[in-house]
């Protein structure tokens, strides 16, 4: 009888393992969407006190252009480089920012969504 119980247990274990297929990697679009959401959060915390970060609305600080304008003034690869080197501008109201590589990737992903909005 114990052999029968052991065989049944083994069959259940094998069946359970067979039904637990490896989850496929998320599509690249999902990864980009997640990065853009993180980038929007970074922008909300770091930039939104001065810049309009959404597709409409005025910037809280008149001298700070909205993100929807910035993304058309500068290629995103130049912005990515500026983020990596330490973002410094010509007006004294903007503090210098230095972002980690992962934050830069997320900010660029978000800026791509702003650029793509009509």
XYZ file of C-alpha atoms in Angstrom:
118
model
C 0.000 0.000 0.000
C 2.811 2.435 0.771
C 4.156 1.875 -2.746
C 0.805 2.876 -4.153
C 0.708 6.031 -2.001
C 4.276 6.915 -2.996
C 3.445 6.402 -6.688
C 0.346 8.553 -6.376
C 2.298 11.291 -4.586
C 4.996 11.186 -7.248
C 2.349 11.429 -9.983
C 0.841 14.482 -8.298
C 4.231 16.133 -7.940
C 5.102 15.511 -11.585
C 1.688 16.783 -12.709
C 2.103 19.893 -10.582
C 5.529 20.605 -12.010
C 4.299 20.117 -15.548
C 1.482 22.604 -15.041
C 3.833 25.284 -13.703
C 5.267 26.481 -16.974
C 7.762 29.290 -16.903
C 6.061 32.640 -17.300
C 7.040 34.310 -20.533
C 8.984 37.538 -20.284
C 6.745 40.598 -20.357
C 6.509 42.241 -23.767
C 8.848 45.158 -24.377
C 5.852 47.496 -24.510
C 4.931 46.557 -20.929
C 8.486 47.211 -19.768
C 8.504 50.602 -21.510
C 5.120 51.455 -19.984
C 6.392 50.584 -16.513
C 9.512 52.711 -17.072
C 7.357 55.631 -18.231
C 5.200 55.380 -15.095
C 8.328 55.441 -12.926
C 9.660 58.366 -14.973
C 6.428 60.279 -14.491
C 6.743 59.743 -10.739
C 10.315 61.043 -10.785
C 9.223 64.073 -12.804
C 6.319 64.712 -10.428
C 8.637 64.730 -7.421
C 11.667 66.416 -8.978
C 10.387 68.689 -11.729
C 6.677 69.472 -11.365
C 7.148 72.252 -8.824
C 8.504 74.359 -11.704
C 7.658 72.585 -15.000
C 4.332 71.475 -16.413
C 5.029 67.782 -16.887
C 1.700 66.801 -18.477
C 0.346 67.278 -21.971
C -1.418 70.514 -21.016
C -1.299 73.280 -18.469
C 1.111 76.062 -17.664
C 4.322 75.586 -15.739
C 4.132 76.763 -12.124
C 7.285 78.803 -12.775
C 6.894 80.972 -15.878
C 10.584 80.633 -16.846
C 10.393 76.828 -16.778
C 9.178 75.496 -20.115
C 6.615 72.688 -20.077
C 7.979 69.227 -20.777
C 5.835 69.040 -23.917
C 7.943 71.926 -25.319
C 11.301 70.698 -24.040
C 10.939 67.358 -25.831
C 10.529 69.180 -29.140
C 13.411 71.599 -28.525
C 16.020 68.987 -27.664
C 16.603 65.473 -28.960
C 15.999 62.951 -26.203
C 19.528 61.569 -26.533
C 20.873 65.049 -25.672
C 18.559 65.219 -22.674
C 19.688 61.756 -21.626
C 23.309 62.919 -21.778
C 22.477 66.087 -19.827
C 20.743 64.038 -17.140
C 23.819 61.816 -16.847
C 26.285 64.687 -16.651
C 24.238 66.745 -14.241
C 21.430 68.890 -15.526
C 22.411 72.531 -15.266
C 20.630 75.392 -17.010
C 21.230 79.032 -17.689
C 18.666 80.338 -15.232
C 19.542 80.498 -11.528
C 16.187 79.249 -10.256
C 16.845 75.700 -11.451
C 18.967 73.624 -9.107
C 21.496 71.189 -10.567
C 20.233 67.623 -10.810
C 22.177 64.398 -11.182
C 20.166 61.249 -11.824
C 21.090 57.569 -11.555
C 21.186 55.574 -14.793
C 17.912 53.792 -13.995
C 16.209 57.114 -13.258
C 17.472 58.534 -16.543
C 16.059 55.561 -18.445
C 12.721 56.045 -16.719
C 12.654 59.810 -17.338
C 13.460 59.314 -21.023
C 10.696 56.691 -21.268
C 8.268 59.211 -19.786
C 9.498 62.029 -22.031
C 8.908 59.780 -25.032
C 5.259 59.528 -24.031
C 5.034 63.312 -23.703
C 6.681 63.738 -27.108
C 4.248 61.304 -28.700
C 1.152 63.055 -27.379
C -0.629 65.291 -29.912
